[in-house]
Amino acid sequence: MITNGKISVRQFTILVVIFTVGSAILYVPGLLAEEAKQDAWLAGIVGTGFGLLSAWPIKSLAERFPGQRLTEYSVVLLGKIAGPAVSIVYFLYFFMLSAMLLRDVGDFVTTQMMPETPIQAILIAFMFISIYAVRLGIEVIARAAEFFFPILIGLASILFILLVPKIDFVQLTPVLERGIGPAFKAAPPFIAIPFLQLSVFLMLFPLVSNAKRAGRVFMGGVLAAGMFLILFTTVCLLVLGAYLTSVESFPSYALAKQANIGEFIQRTEAVMAVIWFLSIFFKLSLCFYASARFYADTFKLSEIRASLFPMGLILVPLSTVIYPNAVYTTLIVKSAFFYFMPTGFLIPALLLVVARIRGLRTRTDDGRIA
Amino acid sequence: MNANATLAPSLRHNLDMLKNALGHSTDFIVRSFRIGDAPAFVSAALLYTEGLADSKIIDEFIMEPLMSGICRSADFGARLANHRDPLALLKDSVLTVNGLSVVPDAGVLLEAILSGDTAILIDGSDRALIAATKGVEHRSIAEPASQTVIRGPLEGFVESIRVNTALIRRKIKDPRLWLETIQIGTVTRTDVGIMYINGIADDSIVREVRQRIERIDIDGILESGYIEELIQDEKWSPFPTIFNSERPDAITAGLLEGRVAILVDGTPFVLLVPALFVQYFQSPEDYYHRWDVSSLIRMIRYMGFLIALVGPSVYIAVTTFHQEMIPTNLLINLASQREGVPFPAFIEALLMEVTFEILREAGIRMPRAVGSAISIVGTLVIGQAAVEAGIVSAAMVIVVSITAISSFVMPSYNMSISIRILRFPLMGLAASFGLFGIFIGLILLVLHLCSLKSFGAPYMTSIAPFYASNQKDTLFRLPRWGIAKRPRLLNRNNPTRGRNPPQT
Amino acid sequence: MRKTFALVLLALTLSLLLTGCWSRKEMNDLAIAMGIGIDKADDQYLLSVQAVVPNAVAANRGSSGGLPVVTYKSQGKTIFEAMRRMTTVSPRKIYAAHLRVLVLGETLAREGIADALDFLTRDHELRSDYYIVVARAASAEAVLKRVTALERIPANKLYTSLQISEKVWAPASTVTLNKLIQEMVTEGKSSVISAVEVWGDSRAGATKNNIENIDPPGRINANGLAIFRKDRLIGWLNETESTAYNFLVNNVRSSVVEFPCPKGGSLAAEVIRSDTRIKGKVVDGKPRVDIFIRAEVNIGEVACSIDLMNERTIKALENAGAEELKSLCLQSIRTMQRQYRLDIYGFGEAIHRAAPAAWSKLRTDWNGHFANMDVSIEVDYRIRRLGTIGNAFKDKIKE
């Protein structure tokens, strides 16, 4: 039966894709275009390449310790003090990340849809559904993701098809006007969001029913999502041009506004809003789950349910103060690479190195899940 | 009379005891007579409940043999009076009726009489003879009123569980169709049948159903709804997790898919578990029409579901929060309709929806004869006068009507009730947060749906968790040669329906 | 579980009580703005808004007979300020999401439009699908104060006539905000905006009488293009120059072109397909563009004596027409090079895309280089069909 808190490989893949697309879909085109201009798509390829590299330690860790969460093997690898310390770092990281994601939603809704509505109301409503989702468990979140995934794909395809008449390939030229340099300079924020956030899955790997395939599909999911983001960036460039892509606060939303077929099918930005809400909802729920899980594991709580409501209550005000203004947001996003580097790459890599040196791994002779 | 009172050898004593136990109820018939003839005769009595027992059987196969032929002779009277086991004598050589048994216990005797059997007591014996004469009048088999089809069998279940089981057995002549009966209800002692096809239905589900039914402790079961409420998985859900139908073909199809049917005496509605969300969008007729037509109609049902669920709320959200999404000319048109309407769109929608719900309820409850009166009042008052008086806008009337009509395309009534309920919170969310609110509501809804289970099977099975093989009969219905596998509910041992290569 | 359920219910109910009026705006509380006009006087922006009176426009229930639109005016140091001040004049909140036309007054255009456009890009309510026009020799207000027939909302009239003429009439061109901004920030291309003219008596044009005449005394019509250096208006293109412009920037979908007949007179043909390629290159440090125009035409009207049924005539016609279009384009380009020294055709952009390295040297004084650059044009006409008849019946007319 599929009722024991396990998620199928298919569901896991979908979660990886949705998480990776997550909040990135709204920001990435702008971030890339700002530095790389019309070569933003190249920057996207560079970013995805590095992103896959940074995801490698996570995958290797998960494959080395199947059925175990980071909180479990970090104690084995780093000892009784450093191990839990790492867990606390991760708890804080995902807690802050949840607050940032929540704020993203609030900012988007209050800038683009309903400026007169107090941001707190939006935050509370969105936090509420996230708490509800995590309460119901990862299994239910995974199923909901499975339910929404075809809808997401469908909506994105509709959007792309509607935009086809607006595509102008001249917008991409001249290619490599200032060499490959800008593409590399533009990539770090893209690597940070989403690829350096993938360590969330260190807490989800043990839940996959088929541990052997989990690592492979993880990388596959990340690659697919990266390609989707590159595609999206490219479409932004093709339709909006490099300049507008870089100045719009939410280029993808501006992109969706462009669709207009025969004066009849137009004003399709709601489609984009739905895509983004869905993907960020799942991202937030996974981050929230991870932070609650880290918290519960570190302090040896038997289950996470009890801590969800208090954590949610803290998250709402935290997300209102986490950025003082919109300028600060972009500043943080641009330097996120350095902030996210330790938790996203360095710590998993460190754990992996320690595990290699000490030759530690969990034995699973039959591919069984612990 | 205490519960396990035994019968005494005295007929008079027995009769007094039984009459007292039933409070001298007038439908409890005692027919005293003599077997044999003077001087040698034995006093006897026939006991049955009028209306429950078949009087024709009693007359022809009990009274007739007992009061004619050899029974009229004094010889026989003497032989009976001196017989070691007079009841056995009657049973073996006199009575022609089927289903005879001997009981010593007054409680069992009463229960038998109250289920329609006839008891024969004779003086001098402390036991009674029970003859199966159940012959309760039941409604004749008619077309089901709640689930009509254009093409397909027109028979429906009736209130008698026997007839109902027979209707199913008539369709499945396999010995593996098993029926278990349990009596539920300390007072009503209603027969509840669990029916499944052994080898197709999953044992764990059958076991689970049996356990849950046996766990019921209640005084009475009047309809299968009682059982449904007592054994369903999730109490706090607007969605039905147990399917019901009064169509034998629907239930039979369910049995063939490996589901378990629960039949309750006294109602034509038979339950079917486990129930899945998509099942509520499938009408038995889907399988009788061509597959392409059926697939199209199914899409229409899903569309109707969506419209019925979010129609008014999307209208509220778009017209009060996101006017930029309406094409310009339409916006001007709508705005001119709203000129002078005193209420906010939300209140306007609420008014209309509530009015409509009242009308619908009135339409079900009222006597048929005044039906047309209500519909005239409904259409004229709501439809026209309200618009002309400027209380509601014409567009709102259109939206509410479309919503109402859409909610009727659901083949299953209890799913459409769920949508009716859910529409209102969604409207509230739309009125406070616009499309964002609807989005929040829908996410909550999907999360809830995904967390539901029906007898171990995730409610959204075949969509989430996704099973590619189930897709052939979920959103679409593929041609029959395409659906070779039973839908995957849980672990299953016998997945193949049959192999029918398409004709070339 | 019961507790959660109660909590959910409570939260939902409470949220409903709390909210309900933050961003909510009923449709009958909105003044739907279809046209916005911006003028400048001294330091102040003069804002005029043409809002719809829904009751008078809608087709149903015999309209009240009033004018379908109303124009409100206000002023302020910034557009935003003026917009908000307008609520003191207008009974309803101005709702600009359905804006069709933005009219810029000539005075404002000459002073620079970039500041004025900022609000329009920043505000969340405004979309970017409306057309921007410049009022020629008039204030924006005057344009918005014309009542029109057929299309009852004047702003809509402008919008649709711009839209349709762009499709079927080569001189016409439309500009949306995104396109304009993109052009303004793109190196090596200056922007143009369609121009609008006001005709006739302005006072009579603003009343309902205007549409009660079969030949309305006051009219608005799109005519020509306005050219901008950076964000300032510096001149106008007439009809032929506009035609050349649209051919050169590949913005002709369908139009009418004239062919000189060999024996004098001319015939008109309908362009059914036109495609322009601009190839930029740098030769010895000097920029140069080669332009290829390929057009397919159908003969639409013959007003001369000519034997159309002859294959050779058609060839000759094609060549003559090509020459005609070529000289038209060259002439326009020359005007821009000599008179304005302004590259509105995007030649610089073509060179930028083709030779990015050389462009870095040329960019600083691009318009200077533009004025001296070589342009070659090659036109390839293809006459496809003759319409429903062959030769004109004119020659067969008997005495």
XYZ file of N, CA and C in Angstrom, chain B residues 70 185 210:
9
model
N -55.953 -36.556 5.983
C -55.857 -37.400 7.173
C -55.968 -36.588 8.440
N -28.510 -3.213 14.264
C -29.598 -2.465 14.863
C -30.213 -3.271 15.987
N -16.142 -5.703 6.749
C -16.814 -6.557 7.724
C -16.580 -6.022 9.132
